[in-house]
Amino acid sequence: MGKKRKTSRNRHGLQVITLCISTAMVLVLLGMVVFSVLTARNLSTYVKENLVVTMMLQDDITNPEAQQLCSMIHHRPYINKITYISKEAALKEQTEAMGTDPSEFIGANPFLASIELQLKADYANTDSLKWITKELKKYPKVGDITYQQALVNSVNDNLQKISLVLLVLAVLLTFVSFSLINNTVRLGIYARRFSIHTMKLVGASWGFIRYPFVMRAIVVGMIAAFVAIAVLGTCLYALYSYEPGILTVVTWEIVAITAISVFLFGIIITAICSSLSVNKFLKMKAGDLYKI
């Protein structure tokens, strides 16, 4: 009798461990999708805000006038960052790049002063850039305004495609993860289907029978969630060690939202699956329990 109880406990413990591991693996996948979606959004903002619009200034503009122009433009709602490059700074930069001073051959500084603008992410698209260009040209002593239109279009198109792919992947993985966790939880409850039927025969209510199974599933989901968060945290640390610049697009907000999402997924999905599985066996008659 003691050996049977010990065997039963070992089997039950093995089922719990299996459920924790399989649930944790699924939660890791879900966490990766949530992390990827949030990171893609930040990456989109980062890329768009680093696209440069160059304002070439007229040759007769002075540095004080250029600085005043920068102050006027800086307060526009679409400006994220503004950088003034004087004629002298442009000459120095080109001299270092070319290895020789062009002004020595020409006799004068051939470069124009310019202002480099970095726009806010919402304005880094073709339609917004058109009216922004028209508005900027109205300022005094502003010459040509240039930006890489092909690059802007390419960035926006690619980011839209990536967002769509990640959204579809998130929906599919959510469905798959629910199915996998549901099957795993159901297998654990299946082994105790006769205990459920016995409790039902002695008059226990469905809620009373369901409660311990749901609570056990929630505890398993919490443990699996902590394991999944630990795995994701280790992967993120390894990624940071390899490329520290990843923190440019991965913020603590993203890390917190991912961890909370994994924790909630672990609790909610296991609780729902457990409740559905117990209800299935509660509805069965005694004869049906031997046929499955």
Short mmCIF file of C-alpha atoms in Angstrom, two decimals:
data_model
loop_
_atom_site.label_atom_id
_atom_site.label_comp_id
_atom_site.label_asym_id
_atom_site.label_seq_id
_atom_site.Cartn_x
_atom_site.Cartn_y
_atom_site.Cartn_z
CA MET A 1 0.00 0.00 0.00
CA GLY A 2 2.82 2.36 0.90
CA LYS A 3 4.62 1.57 -2.36
CA LYS A 4 1.47 2.42 -4.34
CA ARG A 5 1.12 5.76 -2.57
CA LYS A 6 4.79 6.52 -3.14
CA THR A 7 4.48 5.59 -6.82
CA SER A 8 1.36 7.74 -7.11
CA ARG A 9 3.15 10.72 -5.53
CA ASN A 10 6.15 10.28 -7.81
CA ARG A 11 3.89 10.13 -10.84
CA HIS A 12 1.97 13.19 -9.69
CA GLY A 13 5.22 15.09 -9.06
CA LEU A 14 6.53 14.14 -12.49
CA GLN A 15 3.30 15.41 -14.08
CA VAL A 16 3.67 18.75 -12.28
CA ILE A 17 7.30 19.10 -13.38
CA THR A 18 6.38 18.20 -16.98
CA LEU A 19 3.55 20.71 -16.92
CA CYS A 20 5.85 23.44 -15.53
CA ILE A 21 8.54 22.82 -18.16
CA SER A 22 6.16 22.64 -21.13
CA THR A 23 4.23 25.71 -19.96
CA ALA A 24 7.47 27.62 -19.38
CA MET A 25 8.67 26.81 -22.91
CA VAL A 26 5.43 28.11 -24.39
CA LEU A 27 5.59 31.25 -22.22
CA VAL A 28 9.15 31.88 -23.43
CA LEU A 29 7.84 31.93 -27.01
CA LEU A 30 5.00 34.26 -26.06
CA GLY A 31 7.41 36.51 -24.18
CA MET A 32 9.70 36.67 -27.21
CA VAL A 33 6.78 37.75 -29.40
CA VAL A 34 5.69 40.46 -26.94
CA PHE A 35 9.29 41.63 -26.62
CA SER A 36 9.76 41.67 -30.43
CA VAL A 37 6.56 43.65 -31.02
CA LEU A 38 7.44 46.29 -28.42
CA THR A 39 11.07 46.49 -29.58
CA ALA A 40 9.97 46.84 -33.21
CA ARG A 41 7.84 49.83 -32.23
CA ASN A 42 10.80 51.49 -30.48
CA LEU A 43 13.09 50.59 -33.37
CA SER A 44 10.63 52.20 -35.79
CA THR A 45 10.67 55.40 -33.73
CA TYR A 46 14.47 55.34 -33.43
CA VAL A 47 15.02 54.88 -37.18
CA LYS A 48 12.53 57.57 -38.14
CA GLU A 49 13.94 60.08 -35.67
CA ASN A 50 17.44 59.56 -37.06
CA LEU A 51 16.49 60.43 -40.65
CA VAL A 52 18.16 63.75 -41.49
CA VAL A 53 16.63 66.66 -43.39
CA THR A 54 19.34 69.11 -44.54
CA MET A 55 18.62 72.83 -44.97
CA MET A 56 21.26 74.56 -47.08
CA LEU A 57 21.62 78.25 -46.20
CA GLN A 58 22.52 81.08 -48.54
CA ASP A 59 26.16 82.14 -48.84
CA ASP A 60 25.68 85.60 -47.30
CA ILE A 61 24.08 84.43 -44.07
CA THR A 62 26.04 85.23 -40.90
CA ASN A 63 26.47 82.96 -37.91
CA PRO A 64 24.22 85.11 -35.64
CA GLU A 65 21.50 85.06 -38.31
CA ALA A 66 21.84 81.30 -38.64
CA GLN A 67 21.64 80.84 -34.87
CA GLN A 68 18.50 83.01 -34.79
CA LEU A 69 17.00 80.89 -37.58
CA CYS A 70 17.76 77.76 -35.57
CA SER A 71 15.97 79.24 -32.56
CA MET A 72 12.90 80.01 -34.69
CA ILE A 73 12.76 76.53 -36.21
CA HIS A 74 13.51 74.71 -32.96
CA HIS A 75 10.05 75.49 -31.56
CA ARG A 76 8.20 73.90 -34.48
CA PRO A 77 6.15 70.85 -33.35
CA TYR A 78 7.82 68.45 -35.80
CA ILE A 79 11.42 69.14 -34.71
CA ASN A 80 13.12 66.52 -32.56
CA LYS A 81 16.74 67.72 -32.86
CA ILE A 82 18.46 70.50 -34.73
CA THR A 83 22.18 70.88 -35.54
CA TYR A 84 23.79 73.95 -37.11
CA ILE A 85 26.90 73.39 -39.26
CA SER A 86 28.73 76.62 -40.06
CA LYS A 87 30.78 77.17 -43.23
CA GLU A 88 33.95 76.81 -41.19
CA ALA A 89 32.78 73.55 -39.60
CA ALA A 90 31.79 72.20 -43.04
CA LEU A 91 35.22 73.11 -44.45
CA LYS A 92 36.99 71.43 -41.54
CA GLU A 93 34.88 68.29 -41.87
CA GLN A 94 35.51 68.00 -45.60
CA THR A 95 39.23 68.70 -45.18
CA GLU A 96 39.51 65.82 -42.74
CA ALA A 97 37.51 63.55 -45.06
CA MET A 98 39.44 64.49 -48.24
CA GLY A 99 42.85 64.86 -46.64
CA THR A 100 43.36 68.26 -48.23
CA ASP A 101 42.00 71.79 -47.85
CA PRO A 102 39.87 72.78 -50.90
CA SER A 103 40.06 76.48 -49.98
CA GLU A 104 43.81 76.50 -50.72
CA PHE A 105 43.10 75.78 -54.39
CA ILE A 106 39.95 77.86 -54.80
CA GLY A 107 41.02 80.77 -52.63
CA ALA A 108 37.77 80.81 -50.64
CA ASN A 109 35.56 78.52 -48.62
CA PRO A 110 33.40 76.67 -51.21
CA PHE A 111 30.98 75.20 -48.67
CA LEU A 112 27.69 76.61 -47.46
CA ALA A 113 26.39 76.65 -43.93
CA SER A 114 23.59 74.19 -43.27
CA ILE A 115 21.11 73.08 -40.64
CA GLU A 116 20.47 69.38 -40.09
CA LEU A 117 17.01 68.53 -38.79
CA GLN A 118 15.89 65.30 -37.16
CA LEU A 119 12.11 65.05 -37.10
CA LYS A 120 9.78 63.40 -34.64
CA ALA A 121 8.77 59.89 -35.70
CA ASP A 122 5.16 60.85 -36.58
CA TYR A 123 6.40 63.37 -39.17
CA ALA A 124 9.04 61.16 -40.82
CA ASN A 125 6.93 60.23 -43.83
CA THR A 126 6.66 61.49 -47.40
CA ASP A 127 3.42 63.45 -46.98
CA SER A 128 4.60 65.32 -43.88
CA LEU A 129 8.02 66.04 -45.40
CA LYS A 130 6.42 67.74 -48.41
CA TRP A 131 4.56 70.38 -46.39
CA ILE A 132 7.45 70.71 -43.92
CA THR A 133 9.78 71.48 -46.84
CA LYS A 134 7.38 74.16 -48.14
CA GLU A 135 7.12 75.72 -44.69
CA LEU A 136 10.89 75.79 -44.11
CA LYS A 137 11.55 77.44 -47.47
CA LYS A 138 9.52 80.43 -46.32
CA TYR A 139 12.20 81.35 -43.77
CA PRO A 140 14.74 84.00 -44.92
CA LYS A 141 18.05 82.97 -46.48
CA VAL A 142 17.09 79.31 -46.79
CA GLY A 143 18.29 77.60 -49.96
CA ASP A 144 17.70 73.98 -50.96
CA ILE A 145 16.18 71.45 -48.58
CA THR A 146 17.21 67.87 -49.19
CA TYR A 147 16.39 64.50 -47.68
CA GLN A 148 16.68 60.92 -48.88
CA GLN A 149 13.14 60.35 -50.11
CA ALA A 150 13.87 56.81 -51.31
CA LEU A 151 15.27 55.94 -47.88
CA VAL A 152 12.24 57.44 -46.12
CA ASN A 153 9.86 55.40 -48.29
CA SER A 154 11.92 52.25 -47.86
CA VAL A 155 12.08 52.61 -44.07
CA ASN A 156 8.33 53.18 -43.74
CA ASP A 157 7.43 50.30 -46.08
CA ASN A 158 9.77 47.86 -44.36
CA LEU A 159 8.61 48.84 -40.88
CA GLN A 160 4.97 48.34 -41.90
CA LYS A 161 5.76 44.87 -43.26
CA ILE A 162 7.69 43.92 -40.12
CA SER A 163 4.85 45.14 -37.89
CA LEU A 164 2.30 43.13 -39.90
CA VAL A 165 4.43 39.96 -39.75
CA LEU A 166 4.94 40.32 -35.99
CA LEU A 167 1.21 40.89 -35.45
CA VAL A 168 0.28 37.75 -37.41
CA LEU A 169 2.99 35.78 -35.58
CA ALA A 170 1.69 37.02 -32.22
CA VAL A 171 -1.86 35.88 -33.01
CA LEU A 172 -0.70 32.47 -34.26
CA LEU A 173 1.60 31.86 -31.30
CA THR A 174 -1.11 32.89 -28.85
CA PHE A 175 -3.46 30.33 -30.40
CA VAL A 176 -0.78 27.62 -30.53
CA SER A 177 0.36 28.30 -26.97
CA PHE A 178 -3.21 28.11 -25.67
CA SER A 179 -3.66 24.76 -27.45
CA LEU A 180 -0.37 23.34 -26.11
CA ILE A 181 -0.97 24.45 -22.54
CA ASN A 182 -4.57 23.24 -22.72
CA ASN A 183 -3.45 19.77 -23.84
CA THR A 184 -0.76 19.62 -21.16
CA VAL A 185 -3.17 20.66 -18.38
CA ARG A 186 -5.81 18.26 -19.66
CA LEU A 187 -3.38 15.33 -19.48
CA GLY A 188 -2.69 16.11 -15.82
CA ILE A 189 -6.42 16.26 -15.00
CA TYR A 190 -7.13 13.16 -17.12
CA ALA A 191 -5.12 11.04 -14.68
CA ARG A 192 -7.47 12.14 -11.89
CA ARG A 193 -10.76 11.87 -13.77
CA PHE A 194 -12.03 9.09 -11.52
CA SER A 195 -11.30 11.17 -8.41
CA ILE A 196 -13.40 13.95 -9.96
CA HIS A 197 -16.24 11.49 -10.58
CA THR A 198 -16.00 10.10 -7.02
CA MET A 199 -16.27 13.61 -5.52
CA LYS A 200 -19.26 14.28 -7.74
CA LEU A 201 -20.95 11.06 -6.50
CA VAL A 202 -20.60 12.06 -2.83
CA GLY A 203 -22.38 15.33 -3.53
CA ALA A 204 -19.54 17.82 -3.94
CA SER A 205 -20.47 20.88 -5.98
CA TRP A 206 -18.77 21.57 -9.29
CA GLY A 207 -17.17 24.69 -7.88
CA PHE A 208 -15.77 22.75 -4.90
CA ILE A 209 -14.33 20.08 -7.22
CA ARG A 210 -12.97 22.60 -9.70
CA TYR A 211 -11.28 24.90 -7.16
CA PRO A 212 -8.20 22.77 -6.20
CA PHE A 213 -7.48 21.92 -9.83
CA VAL A 214 -7.66 25.56 -10.90
CA MET A 215 -5.51 26.70 -7.96
CA ARG A 216 -2.90 24.05 -8.69
CA ALA A 217 -2.87 25.11 -12.34
CA ILE A 218 -2.42 28.76 -11.31
CA VAL A 219 0.53 27.85 -9.05
CA VAL A 220 2.08 25.84 -11.90
CA GLY A 221 1.47 28.79 -14.25
CA MET A 222 3.19 31.17 -11.81
CA ILE A 223 6.21 28.88 -11.44
CA ALA A 224 6.40 28.43 -15.22
CA ALA A 225 6.14 32.20 -15.68
CA PHE A 226 9.05 32.83 -13.30
CA VAL A 227 11.12 30.23 -15.15
CA ALA A 228 10.23 31.81 -18.51
CA ILE A 229 11.08 35.31 -17.23
CA ALA A 230 14.44 34.01 -15.98
CA VAL A 231 15.19 32.46 -19.38
CA LEU A 232 14.18 35.63 -21.23
CA GLY A 233 16.23 37.75 -18.82
CA THR A 234 19.29 35.56 -19.42
CA CYS A 235 18.83 35.86 -23.19
CA LEU A 236 18.50 39.64 -22.92
CA TYR A 237 21.65 39.87 -20.79
CA ALA A 238 23.55 37.75 -23.33
CA LEU A 239 22.29 40.03 -26.11
CA TYR A 240 23.37 43.12 -24.13
CA SER A 241 26.82 41.61 -23.51
CA TYR A 242 27.21 41.03 -27.24
CA GLU A 243 25.75 44.39 -28.31
CA PRO A 244 25.46 47.07 -25.56
CA GLY A 245 23.83 49.44 -28.05
CA ILE A 246 20.66 47.33 -27.86
CA LEU A 247 19.62 49.49 -24.90
CA THR A 248 18.93 52.27 -27.41
CA VAL A 249 15.70 50.53 -28.42
CA VAL A 250 15.16 48.17 -25.46
CA THR A 251 13.97 50.19 -22.48
CA TRP A 252 13.12 49.14 -18.94
CA GLU A 253 9.48 49.78 -19.85
CA ILE A 254 9.66 47.07 -22.54
CA VAL A 255 11.34 44.65 -20.11
CA ALA A 256 8.68 45.30 -17.45
CA ILE A 257 5.75 44.95 -19.87
CA THR A 258 7.21 41.69 -21.25
CA ALA A 259 7.69 40.23 -17.75
CA ILE A 260 4.18 41.25 -16.64
CA SER A 261 2.67 39.86 -19.86
CA VAL A 262 4.42 36.50 -19.38
CA PHE A 263 3.29 36.34 -15.74
CA LEU A 264 -0.33 37.14 -16.63
CA PHE A 265 -0.32 34.73 -19.58
CA GLY A 266 0.97 31.98 -17.29
CA ILE A 267 -1.81 32.52 -14.75
CA ILE A 268 -4.73 33.24 -17.08
CA ILE A 269 -4.11 30.53 -19.69
CA THR A 270 -3.47 27.74 -17.16
CA ALA A 271 -6.52 28.77 -15.09
CA ILE A 272 -8.81 28.82 -18.13
CA CYS A 273 -7.46 25.52 -19.49
CA SER A 274 -7.79 23.84 -16.11
CA SER A 275 -11.35 25.06 -15.66
CA LEU A 276 -12.37 23.88 -19.14
CA SER A 277 -10.76 20.46 -18.66
CA VAL A 278 -12.39 19.86 -15.27
CA ASN A 279 -15.78 20.91 -16.67
CA LYS A 280 -15.36 18.40 -19.48
CA PHE A 281 -14.87 15.51 -17.06
CA LEU A 282 -17.63 16.79 -14.74
CA LYS A 283 -20.11 16.57 -17.59
CA MET A 284 -19.17 12.97 -18.44
CA LYS A 285 -21.02 9.94 -17.18
CA ALA A 286 -19.21 7.12 -15.41
CA GLY A 287 -19.27 4.87 -18.46
CA ASP A 288 -17.73 7.55 -20.68
CA LEU A 289 -14.72 7.88 -18.39
CA TYR A 290 -13.55 4.39 -19.36
CA LYS A 291 -13.87 5.06 -23.09
CA ILE A 292 -11.41 7.98 -23.30
#
